[in-house]
Coordinates of C-alpha atoms in Angstrom, one line a residue:
M1098 CA -5.3 -14.2 2.9
N1099 CA -1.8 -13.0 2.1
V1100 CA -1.8 -9.2 2.4
L1101 CA 0.7 -6.6 1.5
L1102 CA 0.6 -3.4 3.7
I1103 CA 2.5 -0.4 2.2
E1104 CA 2.5 2.2 5.0
D1105 CA 5.3 4.5 6.1
D1106 CA 4.0 5.2 9.6
K1107 CA 5.4 2.3 11.6
R1108 CA 2.8 2.8 14.5
I1109 CA -0.1 2.6 12.1
A1110 CA 1.5 -0.3 10.2
G1111 CA 1.9 -2.2 13.5
L1112 CA -1.7 -1.7 14.5
V1113 CA -3.0 -2.8 11.1
E1114 CA -0.7 -5.8 11.0
R1115 CA -1.8 -6.9 14.4
G1116 CA -5.5 -6.7 13.5
L1117 CA -4.9 -8.6 10.2
K1118 CA -2.9 -11.3 12.0
E1119 CA -5.4 -11.7 14.7
N1120 CA -7.9 -12.5 12.0
G1121 CA -5.7 -15.2 10.5
H1122 CA -4.1 -13.2 7.6
R1123 CA -0.4 -13.3 6.6
V1124 CA 1.0 -9.8 6.4
S1125 CA 4.1 -8.4 4.6
I1126 CA 5.0 -4.8 5.2
S1127 CA 6.8 -2.2 3.2
H1128 CA 7.5 1.3 4.5
N1129 CA 8.1 3.0 1.1
G1130 CA 6.4 3.1 -2.2
T1131 CA 9.3 2.0 -4.3
E1132 CA 9.8 -1.2 -2.3
G1133 CA 6.0 -1.8 -2.1
A1134 CA 5.6 -1.6 -5.9
R1135 CA 8.5 -4.1 -6.3
L1136 CA 7.0 -6.5 -3.8
M1137 CA 3.6 -6.3 -5.4
L1138 CA 5.0 -7.1 -8.8
E1139 CA 7.3 -9.9 -7.6
E1140 CA 5.1 -11.7 -5.1
A1141 CA 1.5 -13.0 -5.1
Y1142 CA -0.8 -11.2 -2.7
D1143 CA -4.5 -11.7 -2.2
A1144 CA -4.9 -8.0 -1.4
A1145 CA -2.9 -4.8 -0.7
L1146 CA -3.4 -1.9 1.6
L1147 CA -1.7 1.1 0.1
D1148 CA -1.1 4.5 1.8
I1149 CA -1.2 7.5 -0.5
L1150 CA 1.5 9.6 1.1
L1151 CA 4.7 7.5 1.0
P1152 CA 8.4 8.2 0.7
G1153 CA 10.2 7.0 -2.5
M1154 CA 7.1 6.8 -4.7
D1155 CA 3.6 8.0 -3.6
G1156 CA 0.7 5.6 -3.4
L1157 CA -0.9 6.9 -6.6
A1158 CA 2.3 6.3 -8.5
V1159 CA 2.6 2.8 -7.0
L1160 CA -1.0 2.1 -8.2
E1161 CA -0.3 3.4 -11.7
K1162 CA 2.9 1.4 -12.0
V1163 CA 1.4 -1.9 -10.9
R1164 CA -1.7 -1.5 -13.0
L1165 CA 0.4 -0.7 -16.1
R1166 CA 2.3 -4.0 -15.4
R1167 CA -1.1 -5.7 -15.3
C1168 CA -1.0 -6.6 -11.6
K1169 CA -4.6 -7.6 -10.7
T1170 CA -4.2 -7.6 -6.9
P1171 CA -7.1 -5.8 -5.2
I1172 CA -5.9 -2.6 -3.6
L1173 CA -7.4 -0.6 -0.8
M1174 CA -6.1 2.9 -0.7
L1175 CA -5.4 4.5 2.8
T1176 CA -4.8 8.1 3.5
A1177 CA -4.6 10.6 6.4
V1178 CA -5.5 13.4 4.0
D1179 CA -9.0 14.6 4.8
A1180 CA -9.7 17.0 2.0
V1181 CA -10.3 16.2 -1.7
P1182 CA -8.1 19.2 -2.9
Q1183 CA -5.2 18.0 -0.7
L1184 CA -5.6 14.4 -2.0
L1185 CA -5.6 15.5 -5.6
E1186 CA -2.6 17.7 -5.0
A1187 CA -0.8 14.8 -3.3
G1188 CA -1.3 12.8 -6.5
R1189 CA 0.4 15.5 -8.5
G1190 CA 3.4 15.7 -6.1

């Protein structure tokens, strides 16, 4: 699979990338939401892993932008936020 990982924490991105590559996947990484959205709209990916708290454009805005542009790539959302109110507030940021 060709996977896009949009994660600003370089340590976490490296760990996820290593795990995916060890399982035979190709991985592209973006460390901010603006670039990640652009990549998702310009390239063909089998799946995307999308952090919610990102610089440039948060993950919820990335999701909204690519879905409005009819991007059908399956997206798995990632977050370090552990409380629903914080998660909802992050989406309003």
